[in-house]
Coordinates of C-alpha atoms and ligand atoms in Angstrom, one line a residue:
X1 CA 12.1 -4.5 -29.0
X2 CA 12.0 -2.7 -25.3
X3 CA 10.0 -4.7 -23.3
X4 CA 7.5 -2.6 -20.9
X5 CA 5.1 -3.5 -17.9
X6 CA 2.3 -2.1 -19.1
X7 CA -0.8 -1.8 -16.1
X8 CA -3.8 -3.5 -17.8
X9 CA -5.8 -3.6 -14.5
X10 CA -6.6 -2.1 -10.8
X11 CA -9.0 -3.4 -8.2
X12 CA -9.3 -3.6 -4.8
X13 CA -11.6 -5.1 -1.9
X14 CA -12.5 -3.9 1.4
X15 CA -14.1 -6.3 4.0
X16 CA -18.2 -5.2 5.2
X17 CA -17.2 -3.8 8.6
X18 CA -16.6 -0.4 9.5
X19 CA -14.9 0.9 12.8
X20 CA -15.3 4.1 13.2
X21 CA -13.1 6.4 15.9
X22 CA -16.4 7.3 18.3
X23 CA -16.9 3.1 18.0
X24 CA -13.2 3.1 19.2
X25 CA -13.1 5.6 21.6
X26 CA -15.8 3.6 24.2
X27 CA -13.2 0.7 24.1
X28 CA -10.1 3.0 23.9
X29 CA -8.5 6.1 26.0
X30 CA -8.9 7.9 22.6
X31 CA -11.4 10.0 21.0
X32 CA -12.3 11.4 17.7
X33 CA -11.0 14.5 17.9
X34 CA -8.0 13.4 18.3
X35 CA -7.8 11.1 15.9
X36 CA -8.7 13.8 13.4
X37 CA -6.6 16.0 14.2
X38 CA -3.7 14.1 14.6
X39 CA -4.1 11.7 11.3
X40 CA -7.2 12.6 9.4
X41 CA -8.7 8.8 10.1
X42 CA -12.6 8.8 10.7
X43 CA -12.7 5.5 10.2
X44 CA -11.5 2.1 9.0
X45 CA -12.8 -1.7 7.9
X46 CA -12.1 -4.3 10.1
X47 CA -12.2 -8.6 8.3
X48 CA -14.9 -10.6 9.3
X49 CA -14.2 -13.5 12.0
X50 CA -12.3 -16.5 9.5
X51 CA -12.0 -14.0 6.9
X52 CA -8.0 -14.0 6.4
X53 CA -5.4 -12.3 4.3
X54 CA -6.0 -14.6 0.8
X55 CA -9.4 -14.1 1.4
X56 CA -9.6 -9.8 0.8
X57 CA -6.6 -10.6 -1.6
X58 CA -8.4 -12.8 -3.9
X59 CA -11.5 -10.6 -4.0
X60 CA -9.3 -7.4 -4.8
X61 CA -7.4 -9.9 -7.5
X62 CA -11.5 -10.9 -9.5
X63 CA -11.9 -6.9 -9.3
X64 CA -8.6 -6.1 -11.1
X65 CA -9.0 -8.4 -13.4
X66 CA -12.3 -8.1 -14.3
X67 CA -10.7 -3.9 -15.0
X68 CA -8.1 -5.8 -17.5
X69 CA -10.7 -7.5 -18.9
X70 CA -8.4 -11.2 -18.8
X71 CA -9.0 -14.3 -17.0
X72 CA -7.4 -15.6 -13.9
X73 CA -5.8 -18.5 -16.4
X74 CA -3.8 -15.9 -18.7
X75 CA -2.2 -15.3 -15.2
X76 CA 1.7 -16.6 -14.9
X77 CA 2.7 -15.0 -12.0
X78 CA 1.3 -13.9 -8.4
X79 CA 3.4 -11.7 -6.4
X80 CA 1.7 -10.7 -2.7
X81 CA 3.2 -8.0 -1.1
X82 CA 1.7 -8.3 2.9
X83 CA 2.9 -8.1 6.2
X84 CA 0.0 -10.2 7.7
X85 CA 0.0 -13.7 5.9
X86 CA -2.6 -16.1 6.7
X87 CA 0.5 -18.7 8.2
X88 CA 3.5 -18.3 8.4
X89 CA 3.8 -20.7 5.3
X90 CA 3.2 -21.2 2.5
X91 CA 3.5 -18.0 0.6
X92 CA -0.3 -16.1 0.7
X93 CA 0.0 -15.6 -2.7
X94 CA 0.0 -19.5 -3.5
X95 CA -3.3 -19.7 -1.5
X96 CA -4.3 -16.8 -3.3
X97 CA -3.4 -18.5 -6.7
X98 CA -5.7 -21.9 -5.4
X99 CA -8.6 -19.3 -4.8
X100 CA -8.5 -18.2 -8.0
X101 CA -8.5 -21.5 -9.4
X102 CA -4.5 -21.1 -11.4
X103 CA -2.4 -24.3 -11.5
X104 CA 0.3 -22.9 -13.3
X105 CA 3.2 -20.4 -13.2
X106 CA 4.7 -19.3 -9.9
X107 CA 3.4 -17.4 -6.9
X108 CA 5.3 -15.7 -3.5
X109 CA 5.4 -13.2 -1.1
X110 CA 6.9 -9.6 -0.5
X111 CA 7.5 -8.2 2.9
X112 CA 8.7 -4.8 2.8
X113 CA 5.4 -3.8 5.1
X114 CA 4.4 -0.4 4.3
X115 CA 6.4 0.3 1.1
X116 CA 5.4 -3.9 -0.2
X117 CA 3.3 -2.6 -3.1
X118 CA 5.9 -0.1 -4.1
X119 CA 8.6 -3.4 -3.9
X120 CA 5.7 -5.5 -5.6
X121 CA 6.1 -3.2 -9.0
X122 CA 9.4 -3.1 -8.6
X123 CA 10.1 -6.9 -8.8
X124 CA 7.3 -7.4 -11.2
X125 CA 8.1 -4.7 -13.8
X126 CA 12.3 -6.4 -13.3
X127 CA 10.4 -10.3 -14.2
X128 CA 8.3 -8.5 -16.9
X129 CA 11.5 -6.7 -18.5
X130 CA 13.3 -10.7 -17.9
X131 CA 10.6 -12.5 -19.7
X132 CA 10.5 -14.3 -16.5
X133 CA 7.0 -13.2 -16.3
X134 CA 4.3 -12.1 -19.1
X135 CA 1.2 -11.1 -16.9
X136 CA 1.4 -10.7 -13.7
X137 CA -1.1 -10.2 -10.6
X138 CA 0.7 -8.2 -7.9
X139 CA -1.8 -7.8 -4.8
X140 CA -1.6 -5.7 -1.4
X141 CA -3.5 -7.3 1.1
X142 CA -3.8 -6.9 5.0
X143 CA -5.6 -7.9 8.1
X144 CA -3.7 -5.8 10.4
X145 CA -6.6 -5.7 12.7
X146 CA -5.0 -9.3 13.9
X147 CA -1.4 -8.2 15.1
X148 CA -2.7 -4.5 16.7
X149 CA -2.6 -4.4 20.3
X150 CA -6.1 -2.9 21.1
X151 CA -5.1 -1.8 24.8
X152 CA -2.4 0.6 22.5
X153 CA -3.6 3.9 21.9
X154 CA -1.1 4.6 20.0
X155 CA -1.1 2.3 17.6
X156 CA -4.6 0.6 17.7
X157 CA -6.1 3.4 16.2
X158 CA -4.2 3.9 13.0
X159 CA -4.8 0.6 10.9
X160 CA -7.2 -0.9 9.7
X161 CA -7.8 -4.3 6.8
X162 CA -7.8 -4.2 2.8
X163 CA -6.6 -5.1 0.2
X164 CA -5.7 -4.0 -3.8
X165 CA -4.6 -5.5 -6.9
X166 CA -2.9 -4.7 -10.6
X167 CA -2.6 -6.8 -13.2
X168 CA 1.1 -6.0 -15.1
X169 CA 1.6 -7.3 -18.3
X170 CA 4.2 -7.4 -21.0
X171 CA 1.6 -6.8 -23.7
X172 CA -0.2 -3.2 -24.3
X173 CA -3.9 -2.7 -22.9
X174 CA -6.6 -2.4 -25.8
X175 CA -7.4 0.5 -24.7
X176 CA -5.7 3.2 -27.4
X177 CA -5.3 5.9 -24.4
X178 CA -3.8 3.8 -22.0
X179 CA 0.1 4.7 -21.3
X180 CA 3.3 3.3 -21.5
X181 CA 3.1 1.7 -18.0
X182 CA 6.0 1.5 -15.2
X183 CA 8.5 4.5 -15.9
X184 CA 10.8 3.9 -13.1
X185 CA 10.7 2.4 -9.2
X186 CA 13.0 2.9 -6.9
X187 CA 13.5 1.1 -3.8
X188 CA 15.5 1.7 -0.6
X189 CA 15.8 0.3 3.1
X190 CA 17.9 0.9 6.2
X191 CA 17.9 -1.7 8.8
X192 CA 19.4 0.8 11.5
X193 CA 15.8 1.9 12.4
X194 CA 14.2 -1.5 12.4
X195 CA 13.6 -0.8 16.5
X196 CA 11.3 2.5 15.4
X197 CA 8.1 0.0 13.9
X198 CA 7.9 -3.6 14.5
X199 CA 6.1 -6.4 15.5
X200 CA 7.5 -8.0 18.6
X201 CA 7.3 -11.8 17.8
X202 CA 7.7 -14.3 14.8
X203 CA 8.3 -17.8 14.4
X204 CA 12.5 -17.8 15.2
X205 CA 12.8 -15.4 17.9
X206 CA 9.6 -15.7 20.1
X207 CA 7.3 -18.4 18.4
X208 CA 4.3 -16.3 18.5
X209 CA 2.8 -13.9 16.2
X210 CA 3.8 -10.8 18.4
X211 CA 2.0 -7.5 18.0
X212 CA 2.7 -4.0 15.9
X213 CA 5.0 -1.5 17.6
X214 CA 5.7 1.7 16.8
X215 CA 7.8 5.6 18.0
X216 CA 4.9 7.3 15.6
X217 CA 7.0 11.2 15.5
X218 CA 10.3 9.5 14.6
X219 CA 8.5 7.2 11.7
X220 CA 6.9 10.0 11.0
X221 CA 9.8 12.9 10.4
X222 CA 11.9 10.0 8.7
X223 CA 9.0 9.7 6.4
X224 CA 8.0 12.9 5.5
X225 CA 12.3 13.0 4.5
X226 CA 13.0 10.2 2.7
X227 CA 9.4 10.0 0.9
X228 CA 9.9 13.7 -0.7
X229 CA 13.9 13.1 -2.0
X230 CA 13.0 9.4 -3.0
X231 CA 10.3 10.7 -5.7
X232 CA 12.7 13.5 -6.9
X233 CA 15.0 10.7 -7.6
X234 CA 12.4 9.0 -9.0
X235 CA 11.2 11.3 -11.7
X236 CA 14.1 12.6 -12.3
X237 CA 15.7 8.8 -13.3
X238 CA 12.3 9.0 -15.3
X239 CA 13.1 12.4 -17.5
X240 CA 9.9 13.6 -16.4
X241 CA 9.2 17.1 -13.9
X242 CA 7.5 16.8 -10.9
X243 CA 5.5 19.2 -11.9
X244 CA 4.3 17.2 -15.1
X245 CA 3.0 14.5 -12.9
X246 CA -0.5 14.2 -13.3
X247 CA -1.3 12.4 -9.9
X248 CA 0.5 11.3 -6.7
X249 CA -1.2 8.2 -5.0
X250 CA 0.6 7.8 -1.6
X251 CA 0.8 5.4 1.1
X252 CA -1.9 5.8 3.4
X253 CA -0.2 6.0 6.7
X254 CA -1.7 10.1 8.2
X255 CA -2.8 13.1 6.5
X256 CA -0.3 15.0 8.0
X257 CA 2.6 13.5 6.1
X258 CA 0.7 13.3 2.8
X259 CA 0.6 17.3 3.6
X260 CA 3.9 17.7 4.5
X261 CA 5.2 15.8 1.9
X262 CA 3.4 18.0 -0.7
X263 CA 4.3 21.0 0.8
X264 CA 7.7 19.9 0.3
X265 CA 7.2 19.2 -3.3
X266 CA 4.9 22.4 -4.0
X267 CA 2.3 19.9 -5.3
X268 CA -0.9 21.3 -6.2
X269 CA -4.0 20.8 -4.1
X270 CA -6.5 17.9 -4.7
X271 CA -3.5 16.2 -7.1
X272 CA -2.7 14.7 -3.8
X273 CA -4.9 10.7 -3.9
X274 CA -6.0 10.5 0.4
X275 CA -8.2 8.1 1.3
X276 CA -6.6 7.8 4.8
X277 CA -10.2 9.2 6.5
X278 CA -12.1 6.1 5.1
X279 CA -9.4 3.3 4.9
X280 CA -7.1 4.3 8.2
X281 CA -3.6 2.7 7.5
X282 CA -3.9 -0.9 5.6
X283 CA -0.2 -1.2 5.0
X284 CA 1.1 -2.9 2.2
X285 CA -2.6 -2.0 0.5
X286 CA -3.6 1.7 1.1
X287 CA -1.5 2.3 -2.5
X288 CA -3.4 -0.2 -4.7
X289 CA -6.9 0.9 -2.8
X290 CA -6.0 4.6 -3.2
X291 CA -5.5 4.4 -6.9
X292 CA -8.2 2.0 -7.4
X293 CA -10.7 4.4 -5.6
X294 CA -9.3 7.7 -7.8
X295 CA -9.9 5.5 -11.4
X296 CA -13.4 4.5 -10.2
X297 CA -14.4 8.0 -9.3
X298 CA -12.8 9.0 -12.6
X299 CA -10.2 11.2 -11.4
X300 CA -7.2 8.9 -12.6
X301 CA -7.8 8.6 -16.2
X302 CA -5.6 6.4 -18.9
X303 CA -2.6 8.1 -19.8
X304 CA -2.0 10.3 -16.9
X305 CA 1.7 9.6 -14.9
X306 CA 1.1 8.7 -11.5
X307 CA 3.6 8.5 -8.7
X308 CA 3.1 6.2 -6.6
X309 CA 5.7 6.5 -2.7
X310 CA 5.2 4.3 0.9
X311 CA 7.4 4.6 3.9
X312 CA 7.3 1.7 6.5
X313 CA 8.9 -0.9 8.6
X314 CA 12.8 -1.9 8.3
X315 CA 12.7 1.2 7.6
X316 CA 11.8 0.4 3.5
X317 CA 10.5 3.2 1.2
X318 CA 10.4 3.8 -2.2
X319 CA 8.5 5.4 -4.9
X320 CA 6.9 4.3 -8.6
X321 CA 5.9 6.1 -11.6
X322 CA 3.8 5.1 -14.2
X323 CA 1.8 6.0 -17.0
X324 CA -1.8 4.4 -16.4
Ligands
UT7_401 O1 2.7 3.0 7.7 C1 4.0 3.0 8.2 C2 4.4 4.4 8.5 N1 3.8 4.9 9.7 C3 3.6 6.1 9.9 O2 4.1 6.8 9.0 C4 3.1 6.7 11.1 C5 3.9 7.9 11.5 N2 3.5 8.6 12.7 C6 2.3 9.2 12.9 O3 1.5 9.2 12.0 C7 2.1 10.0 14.1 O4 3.4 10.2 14.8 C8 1.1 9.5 15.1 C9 -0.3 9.7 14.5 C10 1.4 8.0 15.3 C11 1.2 10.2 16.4 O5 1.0 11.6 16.2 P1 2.0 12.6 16.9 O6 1.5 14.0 16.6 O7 3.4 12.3 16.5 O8 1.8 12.4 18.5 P2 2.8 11.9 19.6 O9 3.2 10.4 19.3 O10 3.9 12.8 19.7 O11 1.9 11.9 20.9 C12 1.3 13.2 21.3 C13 0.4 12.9 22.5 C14 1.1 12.0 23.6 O12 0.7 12.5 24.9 P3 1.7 13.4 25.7 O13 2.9 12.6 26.0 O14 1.9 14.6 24.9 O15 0.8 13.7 27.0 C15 0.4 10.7 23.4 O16 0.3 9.9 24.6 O17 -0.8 12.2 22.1 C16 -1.0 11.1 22.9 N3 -1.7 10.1 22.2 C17 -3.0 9.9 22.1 N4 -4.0 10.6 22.7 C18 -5.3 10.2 22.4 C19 -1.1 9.1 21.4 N5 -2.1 8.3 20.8 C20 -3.3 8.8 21.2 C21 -4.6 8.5 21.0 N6 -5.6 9.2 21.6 N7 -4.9 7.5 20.2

């Protein structure tokens, strides 16, 4: 018998400040307008003073599996896909797994930045399909409010903290409308343009945590590129049409490129998933907090294929379809 990752569970957790750009802009050489205009950000939540990485991540991991309906002990394997760990060991996910009170199985990180919830599925749906795995919590979770430098326009006001959850398991959801769950991932990188976004320090090279760096327009045309062929690819590997796709649930990053990425694809309107004006860019969880915010408002419904794409740092990218 085929072994599937089916998605029993999304959730997601965002911490109880908001930032918005007119706060910004009386600490910034910014304003709102051109935040706007330029990304489609109004706003974005910022973590509470001692409230780390584990600590949104564990909160998004009760809500997704309080949608799967399962308890944190049927869990055998935590996969956190951040950029922003709470040290720079252990993994975040095993002090994600201690939260939630789970002795057993295994636990470990992701870094793929941007595109680490896209790399997430992809290594989780490979241990599902290995046995290696039966259910597994794969979280997104950021605090990248702690490696911005705020004296950087260009980069202070894009990001903001979150974090999002699934819950993949090898066994189908109760649910007799709920689909067959990952369809295909695929998952690419190209070290060449590491220089392009990057945080300039780490524990080898500098011994300090460094802060985010980043040539926005060349990130960005690169994106808009490799995002649109890489979930052609995608679906195709799939048998399924783009145009069969019920939902597409991007990375976060601006407006502009979720625009010009549909364009590309002749997507039709409002099947796009943006929640870039409320989040801002939280990285490794804008995916899982996107699609966590379209099934709660009832737009993403079980049984509808979703495609899931990021673009970030290395550069990594990659895209996953499923059928919720
Ligand atoms: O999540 C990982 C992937 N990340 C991304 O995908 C980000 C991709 N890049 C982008 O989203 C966009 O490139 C940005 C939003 C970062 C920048 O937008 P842009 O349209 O590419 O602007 P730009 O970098 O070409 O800068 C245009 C102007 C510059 O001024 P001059 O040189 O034309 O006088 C900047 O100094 O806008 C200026 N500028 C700002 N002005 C007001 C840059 N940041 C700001 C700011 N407020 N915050």
């Amino acid at each position: 018998m085929t072994v599937k990752s089916y998605i029993r569970g999304v959730g997601s957790y965002l911490p109880p400040r908001v930032l918005t750009n007119a706060q910004l802009a009386e600490t910034v050489d910014t304003s709102d307008e051109w935040i706007r205009a330029r990304t489609g950000i109004t706003q974005r939540y910022i973590a509470s003073e001692g409230q780390n990485t584990s600590d949104l991540g564990a909160a998004a991991a009760q809500d997704a599996l309080a949608a799967a309906g399962m308890e944190a002990s049927e869990i055998d394997l935590i996969i956190c896909a951040t950029s922003t760990p709470d040290l720079t060991f252990p993994a975040t996910a095993t002090i994600i797994q201690e939260k939630l009170g789970i002795h057993h199985g295994a636990a470990f990180d992701v870094q793929a930045v941007c595109s680490g919830f896209i790399y997430g599925i992809s290594v989780a749906d490979a241990m599902i399909k290995a046995g290696t795995g039966k259910n597994v919590l794969l979280i997104g979770a950021e605090t990248f409010s702690r490696i911005l430098d705020w004296n950087d326009r260009t980069t202070c006001v894009l990001f903001g903290d979150g974090a999002g959850a699934m819950v993949l398991s090898s066994t189908p959801d109760k649910n007799p409308e709920a689909g067959d769950g990952v369809l295909d991932t695929e998952i690419r990188s190209d070290g060449r343009y590491r220089d392009l976004l990057y945080v300039d320090g780490g524990p080898s090279s500098t011994q300090t945590v460094g802060k985010l760096r980043m040539t926005g327009n060349k990130v960005f045309k690169r994106a808009v590129k490799e995002l649109s062929s890489s979930m052609v690819r995608c679906a195709e590997e799939a048998g399924i049409a783009i145009p069969d796709i019920d939902w597409f649930v991007p990375h976060q990053a601006n407006q502009r490129i979720l625009e010009a990425v549909a364009k590309r694809l002749d997507l039709r309107r409002g099947q796009v998933v943006s929640t870039v004006a409320y989040h801002a860019n939280t990285s490794a969880a804008s995916i899982p907090l996107a699609m966590d915010t379209a099934i709660k408002d009832g737009r993403i419904k079980r049984g509808h294929t979703v495609m899931l794409e990021a673009f970030g740092g290395g550069f990594t990218w990659g895209s996953a379809l499923l059928s919720y």
